[in-house]
PDB file of C-alpha atoms in Angstrom:
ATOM      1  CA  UNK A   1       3.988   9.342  19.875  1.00 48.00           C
ATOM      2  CA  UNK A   2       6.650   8.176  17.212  1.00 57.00           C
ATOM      3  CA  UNK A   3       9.645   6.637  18.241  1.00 51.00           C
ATOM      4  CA  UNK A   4       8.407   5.472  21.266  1.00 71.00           C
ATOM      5  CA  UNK A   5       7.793   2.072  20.728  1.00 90.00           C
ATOM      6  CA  UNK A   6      10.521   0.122  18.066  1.00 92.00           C
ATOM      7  CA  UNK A   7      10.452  -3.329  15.690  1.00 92.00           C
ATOM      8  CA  UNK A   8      13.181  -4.870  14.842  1.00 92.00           C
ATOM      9  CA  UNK A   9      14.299  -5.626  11.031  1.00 94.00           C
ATOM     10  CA  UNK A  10      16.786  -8.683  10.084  1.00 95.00           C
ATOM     11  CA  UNK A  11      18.584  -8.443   6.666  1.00 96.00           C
ATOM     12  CA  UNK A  12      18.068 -11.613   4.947  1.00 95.00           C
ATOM     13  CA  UNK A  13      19.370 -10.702   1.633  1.00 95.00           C
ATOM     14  CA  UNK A  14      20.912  -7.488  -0.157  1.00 95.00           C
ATOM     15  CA  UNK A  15      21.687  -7.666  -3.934  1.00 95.00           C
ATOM     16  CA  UNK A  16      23.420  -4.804  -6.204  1.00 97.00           C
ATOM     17  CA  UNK A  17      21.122  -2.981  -8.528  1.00 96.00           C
ATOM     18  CA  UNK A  18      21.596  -0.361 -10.469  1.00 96.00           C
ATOM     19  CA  UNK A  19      18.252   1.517 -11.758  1.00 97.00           C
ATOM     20  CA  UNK A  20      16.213   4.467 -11.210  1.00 97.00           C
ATOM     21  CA  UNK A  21      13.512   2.968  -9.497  1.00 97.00           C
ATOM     22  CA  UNK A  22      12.308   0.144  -7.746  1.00 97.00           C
ATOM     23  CA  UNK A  23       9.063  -0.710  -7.709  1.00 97.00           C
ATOM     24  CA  UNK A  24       8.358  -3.797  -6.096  1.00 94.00           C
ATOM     25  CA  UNK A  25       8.146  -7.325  -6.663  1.00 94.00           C
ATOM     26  CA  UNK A  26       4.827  -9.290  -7.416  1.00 92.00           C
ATOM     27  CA  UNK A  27       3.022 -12.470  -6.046  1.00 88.00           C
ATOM     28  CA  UNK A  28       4.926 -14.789  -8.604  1.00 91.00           C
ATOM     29  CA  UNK A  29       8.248 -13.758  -7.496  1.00 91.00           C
ATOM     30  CA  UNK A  30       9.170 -11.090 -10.530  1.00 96.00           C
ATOM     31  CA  UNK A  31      10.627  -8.286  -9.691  1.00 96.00           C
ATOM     32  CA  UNK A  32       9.527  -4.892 -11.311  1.00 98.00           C
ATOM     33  CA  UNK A  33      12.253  -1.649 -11.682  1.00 98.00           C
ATOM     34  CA  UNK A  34      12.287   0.981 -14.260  1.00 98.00           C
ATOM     35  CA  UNK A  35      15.117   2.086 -16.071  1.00 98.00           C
ATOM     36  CA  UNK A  36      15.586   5.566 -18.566  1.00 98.00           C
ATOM     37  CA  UNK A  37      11.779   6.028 -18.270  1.00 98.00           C
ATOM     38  CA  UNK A  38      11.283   1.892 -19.550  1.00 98.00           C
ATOM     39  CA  UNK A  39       9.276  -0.394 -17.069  1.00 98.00           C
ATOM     40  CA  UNK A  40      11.193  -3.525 -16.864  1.00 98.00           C
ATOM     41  CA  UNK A  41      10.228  -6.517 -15.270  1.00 98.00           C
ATOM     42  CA  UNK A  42      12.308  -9.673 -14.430  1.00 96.00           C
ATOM     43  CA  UNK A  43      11.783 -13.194 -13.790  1.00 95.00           C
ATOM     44  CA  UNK A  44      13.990 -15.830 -13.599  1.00 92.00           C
ATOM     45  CA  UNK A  45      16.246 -15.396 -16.610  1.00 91.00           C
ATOM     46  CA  UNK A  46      13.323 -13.718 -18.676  1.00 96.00           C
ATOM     47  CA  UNK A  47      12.934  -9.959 -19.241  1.00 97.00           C
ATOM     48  CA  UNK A  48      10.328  -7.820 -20.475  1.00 98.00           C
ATOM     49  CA  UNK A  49      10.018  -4.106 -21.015  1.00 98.00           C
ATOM     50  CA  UNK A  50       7.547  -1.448 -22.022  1.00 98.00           C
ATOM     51  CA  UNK A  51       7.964   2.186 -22.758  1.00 97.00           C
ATOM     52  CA  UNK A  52       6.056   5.186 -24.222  1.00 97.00           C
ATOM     53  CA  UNK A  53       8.031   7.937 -24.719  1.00 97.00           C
ATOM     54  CA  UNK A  54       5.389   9.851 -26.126  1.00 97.00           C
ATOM     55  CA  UNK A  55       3.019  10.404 -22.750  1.00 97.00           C
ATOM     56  CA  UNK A  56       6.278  11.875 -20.718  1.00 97.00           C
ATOM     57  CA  UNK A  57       7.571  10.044 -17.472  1.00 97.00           C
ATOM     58  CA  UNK A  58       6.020   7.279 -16.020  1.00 98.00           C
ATOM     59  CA  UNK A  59       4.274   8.471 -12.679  1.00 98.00           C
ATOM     60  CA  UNK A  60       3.173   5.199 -10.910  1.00 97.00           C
ATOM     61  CA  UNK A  61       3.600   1.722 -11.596  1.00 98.00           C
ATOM     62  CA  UNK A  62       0.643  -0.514  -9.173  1.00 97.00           C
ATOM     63  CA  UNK A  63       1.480  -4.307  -9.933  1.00 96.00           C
ATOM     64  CA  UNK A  64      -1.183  -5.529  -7.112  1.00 94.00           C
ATOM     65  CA  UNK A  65      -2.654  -7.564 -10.179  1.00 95.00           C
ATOM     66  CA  UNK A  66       0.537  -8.553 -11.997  1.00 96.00           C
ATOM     67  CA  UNK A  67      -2.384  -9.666 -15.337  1.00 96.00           C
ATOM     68  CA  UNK A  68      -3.630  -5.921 -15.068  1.00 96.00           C
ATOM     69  CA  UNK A  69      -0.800  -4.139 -14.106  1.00 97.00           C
ATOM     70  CA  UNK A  70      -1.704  -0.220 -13.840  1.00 98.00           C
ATOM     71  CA  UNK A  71       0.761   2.708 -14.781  1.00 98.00           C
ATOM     72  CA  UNK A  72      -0.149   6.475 -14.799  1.00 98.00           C
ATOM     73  CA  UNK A  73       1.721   8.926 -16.253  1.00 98.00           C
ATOM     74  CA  UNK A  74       0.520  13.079 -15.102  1.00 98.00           C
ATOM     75  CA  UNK A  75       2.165  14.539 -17.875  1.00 97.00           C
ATOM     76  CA  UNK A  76      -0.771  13.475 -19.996  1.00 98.00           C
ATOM     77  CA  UNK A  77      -3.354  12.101 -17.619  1.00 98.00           C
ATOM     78  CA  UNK A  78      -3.155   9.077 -19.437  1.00 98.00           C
ATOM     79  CA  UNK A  79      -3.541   5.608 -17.535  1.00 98.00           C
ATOM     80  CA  UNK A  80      -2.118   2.215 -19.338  1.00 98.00           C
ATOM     81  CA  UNK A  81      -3.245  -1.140 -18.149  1.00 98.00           C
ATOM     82  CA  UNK A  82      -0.435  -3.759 -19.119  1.00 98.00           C
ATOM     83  CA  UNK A  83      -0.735  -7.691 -19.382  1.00 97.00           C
ATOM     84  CA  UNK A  84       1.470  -9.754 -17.634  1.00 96.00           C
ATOM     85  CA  UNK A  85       4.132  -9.552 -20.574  1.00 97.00           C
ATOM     86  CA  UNK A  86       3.642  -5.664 -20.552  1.00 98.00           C
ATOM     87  CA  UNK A  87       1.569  -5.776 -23.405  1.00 98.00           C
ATOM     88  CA  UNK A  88      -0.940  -2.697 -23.789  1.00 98.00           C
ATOM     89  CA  UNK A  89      -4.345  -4.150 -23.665  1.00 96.00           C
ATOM     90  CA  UNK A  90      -6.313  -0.525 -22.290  1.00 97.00           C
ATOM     91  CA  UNK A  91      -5.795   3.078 -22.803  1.00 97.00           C
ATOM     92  CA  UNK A  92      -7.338   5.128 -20.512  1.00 97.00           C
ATOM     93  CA  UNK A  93      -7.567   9.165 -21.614  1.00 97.00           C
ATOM     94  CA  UNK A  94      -8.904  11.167 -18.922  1.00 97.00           C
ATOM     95  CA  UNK A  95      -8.931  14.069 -21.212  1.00 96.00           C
ATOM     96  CA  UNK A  96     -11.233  12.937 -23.386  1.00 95.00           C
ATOM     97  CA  UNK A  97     -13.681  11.131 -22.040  1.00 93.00           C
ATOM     98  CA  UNK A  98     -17.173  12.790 -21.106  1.00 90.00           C
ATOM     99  CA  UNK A  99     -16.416  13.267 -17.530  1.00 88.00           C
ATOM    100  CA  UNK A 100     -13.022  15.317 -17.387  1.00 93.00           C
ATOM    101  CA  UNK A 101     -10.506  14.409 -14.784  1.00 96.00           C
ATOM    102  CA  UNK A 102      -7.470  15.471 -13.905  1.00 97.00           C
ATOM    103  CA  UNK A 103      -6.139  13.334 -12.301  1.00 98.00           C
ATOM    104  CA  UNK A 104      -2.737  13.326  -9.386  1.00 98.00           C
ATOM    105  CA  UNK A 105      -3.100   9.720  -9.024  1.00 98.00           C
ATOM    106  CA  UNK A 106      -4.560   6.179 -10.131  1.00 98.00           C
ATOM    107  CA  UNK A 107      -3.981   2.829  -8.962  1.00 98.00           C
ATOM    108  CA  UNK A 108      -5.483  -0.643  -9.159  1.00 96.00           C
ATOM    109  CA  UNK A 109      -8.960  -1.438  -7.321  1.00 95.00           C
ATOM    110  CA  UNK A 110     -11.267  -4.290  -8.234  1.00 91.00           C
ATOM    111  CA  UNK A 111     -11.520  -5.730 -11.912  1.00 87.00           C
ATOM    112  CA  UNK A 112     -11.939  -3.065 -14.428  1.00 93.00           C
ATOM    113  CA  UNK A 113     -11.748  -0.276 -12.089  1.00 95.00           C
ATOM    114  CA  UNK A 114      -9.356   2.223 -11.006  1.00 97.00           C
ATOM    115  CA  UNK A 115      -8.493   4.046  -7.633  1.00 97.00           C
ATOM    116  CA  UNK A 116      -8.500   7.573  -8.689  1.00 97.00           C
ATOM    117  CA  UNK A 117      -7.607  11.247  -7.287  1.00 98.00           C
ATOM    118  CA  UNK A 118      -9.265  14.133  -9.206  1.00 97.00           C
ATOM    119  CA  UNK A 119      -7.521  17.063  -8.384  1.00 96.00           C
ATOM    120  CA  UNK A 120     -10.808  19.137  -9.949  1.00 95.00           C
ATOM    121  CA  UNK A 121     -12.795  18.095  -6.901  1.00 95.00           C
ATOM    122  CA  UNK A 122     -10.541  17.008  -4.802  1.00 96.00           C
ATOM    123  CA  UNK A 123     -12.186  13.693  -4.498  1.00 96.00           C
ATOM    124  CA  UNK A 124     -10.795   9.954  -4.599  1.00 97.00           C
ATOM    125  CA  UNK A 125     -13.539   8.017  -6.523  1.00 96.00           C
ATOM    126  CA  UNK A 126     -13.840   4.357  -7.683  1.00 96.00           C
ATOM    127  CA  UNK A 127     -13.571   5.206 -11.945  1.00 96.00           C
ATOM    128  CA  UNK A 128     -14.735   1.781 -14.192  1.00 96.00           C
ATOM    129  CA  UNK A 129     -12.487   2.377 -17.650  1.00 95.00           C
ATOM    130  CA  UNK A 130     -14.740   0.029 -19.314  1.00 94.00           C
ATOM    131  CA  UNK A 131     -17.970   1.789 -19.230  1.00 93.00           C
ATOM    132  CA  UNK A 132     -15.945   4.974 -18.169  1.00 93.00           C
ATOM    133  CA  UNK A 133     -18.226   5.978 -15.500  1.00 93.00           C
ATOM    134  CA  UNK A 134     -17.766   6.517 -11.536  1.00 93.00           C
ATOM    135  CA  UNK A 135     -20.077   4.645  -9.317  1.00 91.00           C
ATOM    136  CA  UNK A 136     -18.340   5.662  -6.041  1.00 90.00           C
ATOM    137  CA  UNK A 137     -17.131   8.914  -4.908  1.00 89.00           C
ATOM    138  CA  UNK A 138     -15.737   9.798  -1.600  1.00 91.00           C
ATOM    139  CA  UNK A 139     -16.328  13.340  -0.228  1.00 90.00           C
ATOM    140  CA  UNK A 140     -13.802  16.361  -1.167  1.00 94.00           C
ATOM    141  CA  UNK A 141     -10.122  16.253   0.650  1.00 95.00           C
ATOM    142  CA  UNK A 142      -8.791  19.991   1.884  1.00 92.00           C
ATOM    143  CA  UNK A 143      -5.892  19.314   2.281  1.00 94.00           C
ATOM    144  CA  UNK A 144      -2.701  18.548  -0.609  1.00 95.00           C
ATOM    145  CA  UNK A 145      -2.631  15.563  -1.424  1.00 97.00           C
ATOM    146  CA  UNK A 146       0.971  13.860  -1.212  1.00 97.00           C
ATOM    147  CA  UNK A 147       0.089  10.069  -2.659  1.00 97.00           C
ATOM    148  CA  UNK A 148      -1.877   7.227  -2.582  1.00 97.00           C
ATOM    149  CA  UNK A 149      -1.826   3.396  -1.856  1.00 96.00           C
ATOM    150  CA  UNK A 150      -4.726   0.483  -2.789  1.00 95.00           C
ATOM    151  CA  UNK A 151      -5.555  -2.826  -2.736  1.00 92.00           C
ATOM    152  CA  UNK A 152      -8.825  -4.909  -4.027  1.00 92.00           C
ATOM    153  CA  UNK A 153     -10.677  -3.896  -0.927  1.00 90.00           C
ATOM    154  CA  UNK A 154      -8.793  -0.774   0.617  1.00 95.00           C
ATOM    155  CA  UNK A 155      -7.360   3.029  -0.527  1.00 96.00           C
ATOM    156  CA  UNK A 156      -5.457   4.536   1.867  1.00 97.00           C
ATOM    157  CA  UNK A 157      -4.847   8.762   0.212  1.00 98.00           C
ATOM    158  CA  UNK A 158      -1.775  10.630   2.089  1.00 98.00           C
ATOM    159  CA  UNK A 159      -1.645  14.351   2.751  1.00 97.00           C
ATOM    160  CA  UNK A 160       0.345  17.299   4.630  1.00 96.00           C
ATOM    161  CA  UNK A 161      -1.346  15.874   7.638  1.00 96.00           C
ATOM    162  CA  UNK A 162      -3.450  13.192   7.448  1.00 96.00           C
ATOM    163  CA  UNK A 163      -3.461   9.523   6.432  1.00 96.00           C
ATOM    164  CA  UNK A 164      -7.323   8.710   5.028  1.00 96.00           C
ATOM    165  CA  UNK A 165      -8.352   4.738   4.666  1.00 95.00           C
ATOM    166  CA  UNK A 166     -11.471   3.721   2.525  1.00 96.00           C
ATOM    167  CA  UNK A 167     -12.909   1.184   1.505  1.00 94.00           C
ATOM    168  CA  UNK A 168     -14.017   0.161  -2.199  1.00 92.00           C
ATOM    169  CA  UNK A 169     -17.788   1.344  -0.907  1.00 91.00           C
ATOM    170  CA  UNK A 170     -16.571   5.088  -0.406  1.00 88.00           C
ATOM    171  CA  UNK A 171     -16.721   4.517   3.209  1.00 94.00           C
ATOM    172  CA  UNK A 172     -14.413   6.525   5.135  1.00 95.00           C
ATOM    173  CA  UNK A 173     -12.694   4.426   7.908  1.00 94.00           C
ATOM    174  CA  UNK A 174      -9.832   6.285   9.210  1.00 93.00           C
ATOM    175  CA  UNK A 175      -8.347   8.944   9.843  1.00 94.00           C
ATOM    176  CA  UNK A 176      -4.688   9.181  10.969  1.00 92.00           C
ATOM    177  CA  UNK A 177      -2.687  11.995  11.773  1.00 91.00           C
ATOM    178  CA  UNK A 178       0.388  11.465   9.882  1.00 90.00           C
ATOM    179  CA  UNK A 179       2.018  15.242   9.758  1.00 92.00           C
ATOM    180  CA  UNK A 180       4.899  15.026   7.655  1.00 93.00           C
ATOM    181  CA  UNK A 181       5.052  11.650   6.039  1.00 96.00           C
ATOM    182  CA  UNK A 182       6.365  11.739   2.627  1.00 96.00           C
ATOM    183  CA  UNK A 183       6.197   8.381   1.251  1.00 97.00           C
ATOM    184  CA  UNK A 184       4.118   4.783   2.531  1.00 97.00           C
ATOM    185  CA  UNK A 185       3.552   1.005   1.937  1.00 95.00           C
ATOM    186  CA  UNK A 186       0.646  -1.118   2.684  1.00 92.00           C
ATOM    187  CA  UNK A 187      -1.327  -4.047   2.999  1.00 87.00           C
ATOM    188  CA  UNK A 188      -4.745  -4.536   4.281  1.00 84.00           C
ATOM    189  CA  UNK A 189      -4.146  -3.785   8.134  1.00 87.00           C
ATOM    190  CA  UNK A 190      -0.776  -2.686   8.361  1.00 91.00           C
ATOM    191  CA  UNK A 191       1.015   0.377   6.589  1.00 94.00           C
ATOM    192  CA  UNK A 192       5.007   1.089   6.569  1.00 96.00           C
ATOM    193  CA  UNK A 193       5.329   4.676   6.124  1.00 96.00           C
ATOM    194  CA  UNK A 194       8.324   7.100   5.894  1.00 96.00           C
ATOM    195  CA  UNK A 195       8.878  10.734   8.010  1.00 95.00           C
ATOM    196  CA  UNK A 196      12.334  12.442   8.107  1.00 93.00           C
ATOM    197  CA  UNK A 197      14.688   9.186   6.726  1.00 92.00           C
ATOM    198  CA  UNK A 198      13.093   7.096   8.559  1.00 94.00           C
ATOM    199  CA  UNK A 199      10.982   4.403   8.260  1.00 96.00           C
ATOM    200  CA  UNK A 200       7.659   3.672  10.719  1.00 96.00           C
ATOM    201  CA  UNK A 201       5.727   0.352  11.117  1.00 94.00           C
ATOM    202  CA  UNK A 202       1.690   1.098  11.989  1.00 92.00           C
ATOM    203  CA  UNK A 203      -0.658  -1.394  13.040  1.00 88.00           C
ATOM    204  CA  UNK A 204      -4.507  -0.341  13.927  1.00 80.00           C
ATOM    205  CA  UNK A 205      -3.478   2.828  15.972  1.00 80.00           C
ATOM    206  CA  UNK A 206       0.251   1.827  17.074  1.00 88.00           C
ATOM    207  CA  UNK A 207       3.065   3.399  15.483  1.00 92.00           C
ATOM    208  CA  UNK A 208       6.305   1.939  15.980  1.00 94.00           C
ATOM    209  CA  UNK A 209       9.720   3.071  14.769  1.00 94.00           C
ATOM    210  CA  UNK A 210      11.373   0.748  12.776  1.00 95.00           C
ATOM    211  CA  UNK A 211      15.493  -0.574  13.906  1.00 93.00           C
ATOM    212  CA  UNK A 212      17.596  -1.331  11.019  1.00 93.00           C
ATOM    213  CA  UNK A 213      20.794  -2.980  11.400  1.00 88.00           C
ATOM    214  CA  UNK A 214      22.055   0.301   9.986  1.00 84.00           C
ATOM    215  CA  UNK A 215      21.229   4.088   9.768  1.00 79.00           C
ATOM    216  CA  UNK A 216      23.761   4.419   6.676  1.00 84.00           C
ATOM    217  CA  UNK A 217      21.382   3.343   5.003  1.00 91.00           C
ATOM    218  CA  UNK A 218      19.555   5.941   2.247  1.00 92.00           C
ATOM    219  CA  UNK A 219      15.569   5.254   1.687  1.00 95.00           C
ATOM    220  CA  UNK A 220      14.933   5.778  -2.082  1.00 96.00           C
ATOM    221  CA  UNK A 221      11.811   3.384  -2.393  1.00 96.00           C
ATOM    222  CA  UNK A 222      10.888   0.903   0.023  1.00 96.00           C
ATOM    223  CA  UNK A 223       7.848  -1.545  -0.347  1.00 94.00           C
ATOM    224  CA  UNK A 224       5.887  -4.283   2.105  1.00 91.00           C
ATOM    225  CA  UNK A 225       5.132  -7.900   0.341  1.00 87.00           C
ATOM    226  CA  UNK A 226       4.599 -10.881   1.662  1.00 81.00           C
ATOM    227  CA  UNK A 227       5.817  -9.306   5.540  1.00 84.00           C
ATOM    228  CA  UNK A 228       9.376  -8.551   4.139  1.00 91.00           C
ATOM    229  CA  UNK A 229      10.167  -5.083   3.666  1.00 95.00           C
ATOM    230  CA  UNK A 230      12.182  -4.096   0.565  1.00 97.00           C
ATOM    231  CA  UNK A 231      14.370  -1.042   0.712  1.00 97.00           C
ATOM    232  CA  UNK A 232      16.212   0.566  -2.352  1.00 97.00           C
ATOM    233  CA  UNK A 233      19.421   3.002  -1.793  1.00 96.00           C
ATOM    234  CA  UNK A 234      20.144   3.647  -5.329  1.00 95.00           C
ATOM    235  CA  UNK A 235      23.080   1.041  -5.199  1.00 95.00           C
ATOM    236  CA  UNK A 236      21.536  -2.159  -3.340  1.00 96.00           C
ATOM    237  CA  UNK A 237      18.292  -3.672  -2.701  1.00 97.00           C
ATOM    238  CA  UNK A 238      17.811  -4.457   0.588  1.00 97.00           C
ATOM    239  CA  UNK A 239      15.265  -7.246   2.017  1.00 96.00           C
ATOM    240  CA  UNK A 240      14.568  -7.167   5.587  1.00 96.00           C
ATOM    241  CA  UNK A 241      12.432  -9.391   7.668  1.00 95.00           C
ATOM    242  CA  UNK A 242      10.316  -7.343  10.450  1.00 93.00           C
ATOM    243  CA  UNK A 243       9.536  -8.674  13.946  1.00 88.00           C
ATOM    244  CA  UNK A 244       6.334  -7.858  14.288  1.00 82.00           C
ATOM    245  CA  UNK A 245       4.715  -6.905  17.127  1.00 80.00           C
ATOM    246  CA  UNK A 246       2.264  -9.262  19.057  1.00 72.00           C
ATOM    247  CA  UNK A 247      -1.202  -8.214  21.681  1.00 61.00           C
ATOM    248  CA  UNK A 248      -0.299  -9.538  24.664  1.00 54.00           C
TER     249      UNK A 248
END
């Protein structure tokens, strides 16, 4: 089924950057990279940076709400909710609160709770860090889980195989085979999502491959905002504009 419909992508603008990650850029137009294990985020000519050495890497960085921005870091199944100076305003310490987690993932979901992936029960639930409870859990995953990606209203969890969509009730949606995706981006309806260095456009059930002006080059992040697709080779950040496809 892949690769056998195409999109095309038109480079609008490509700018050298030199980081270890990109992460994406937010609703106000900052842009949001880390650097030596620092999360740095840009605007305009003003910078700010945050760090804690002392929890290990940084795992995840979801800037969906750019006031509660969430980062994880596994080493110490810690979760840090930064203001929109990347000011520390919540610790979250899944090892000591009453309800152990261990946790392979957590991202942003409505206000004051998290998208979370306990690897104990192999569950994605709906955790509030205020009260430090879980109102919502979905039922247990099989398979390994790879990654996942939220919004406000949706949380899509990737495996070996499958590609699962909920929704912030614990309703399972979706299911969509996916066997061998690595990496993905999404929005509410559509999710960008990449398989063997190369990068796929889906849309309800249609897959379609995406056609970049060039196949030099190298995927090391990639992110959809605002329907232009950022793509990160290490040396240059890319920004493409995708021709979507229309029903007829």
């Amino acid at each position: 089924m892949l690769g056998q419909k195409t999109i095309s992508a038109t480079l609008q603008q490509k700018d050298s950057l030199s980081v270890d990650q990109f992460v994406a850029m937010d609703n106000f137009g900052a842009s949001y990279v880390i650097q030596d294990n620092i999360l740095i985020k840009k605007k305009d000519k003003k910078k700010w940076q945050y760090n804690n050495f002392q929890l290990g890497e940084i795992t995840s960085v979801d800037i969906l709400n750019p006031l509660k921005i969430t980062l994880f870091y596994s080493d110490f199944n810690t979760v840090i909710i930064l203001d929109n100076t990347l000011n520390e305003i919540k610790r979250i310490d899944f090892n000591i609160i009453t309800d152990f987690k261990n946790l392979a993932s957590a991202t942003t979901a409505t206000d004051r709770n998290l998208w979370v992936f306990d690897t104990n029960t192999q569950q994605l639930e709906v955790f509030n860090y205020v009260q430090e409870k879980t109102p919502i859990q979905n039922l247990p995953i099989s398979e390994k889980f790879i990654t996942q990606k939220s919004n406000y209203n949706y949380c899509r969890v990737l495996t070996e195989t499958t590609l699962y969509t909920y929704n912030i009730y614990g309703s399972l949606l979706t299911q969509q085979d996916l066997t061998g995706v690595t990496d993905f981006s999404m929005t509410n309806t559509e999710v960008i999502f990449l398989k063997e260095k190369k990068l796929y456009y889906s849309f309800e059930k249609d897959v379609y491959l995406i056609n970049l002006p060039s196949d030099r080059i190298a995927i090391k992040q990639f992110s959809l905002h605002d329907d232009i697709l950022y793509i990160y080779d290490g040396i240059v950040l890319y920004q493409f504009q995708l021709k979507k496809p229309t029903k007829e």
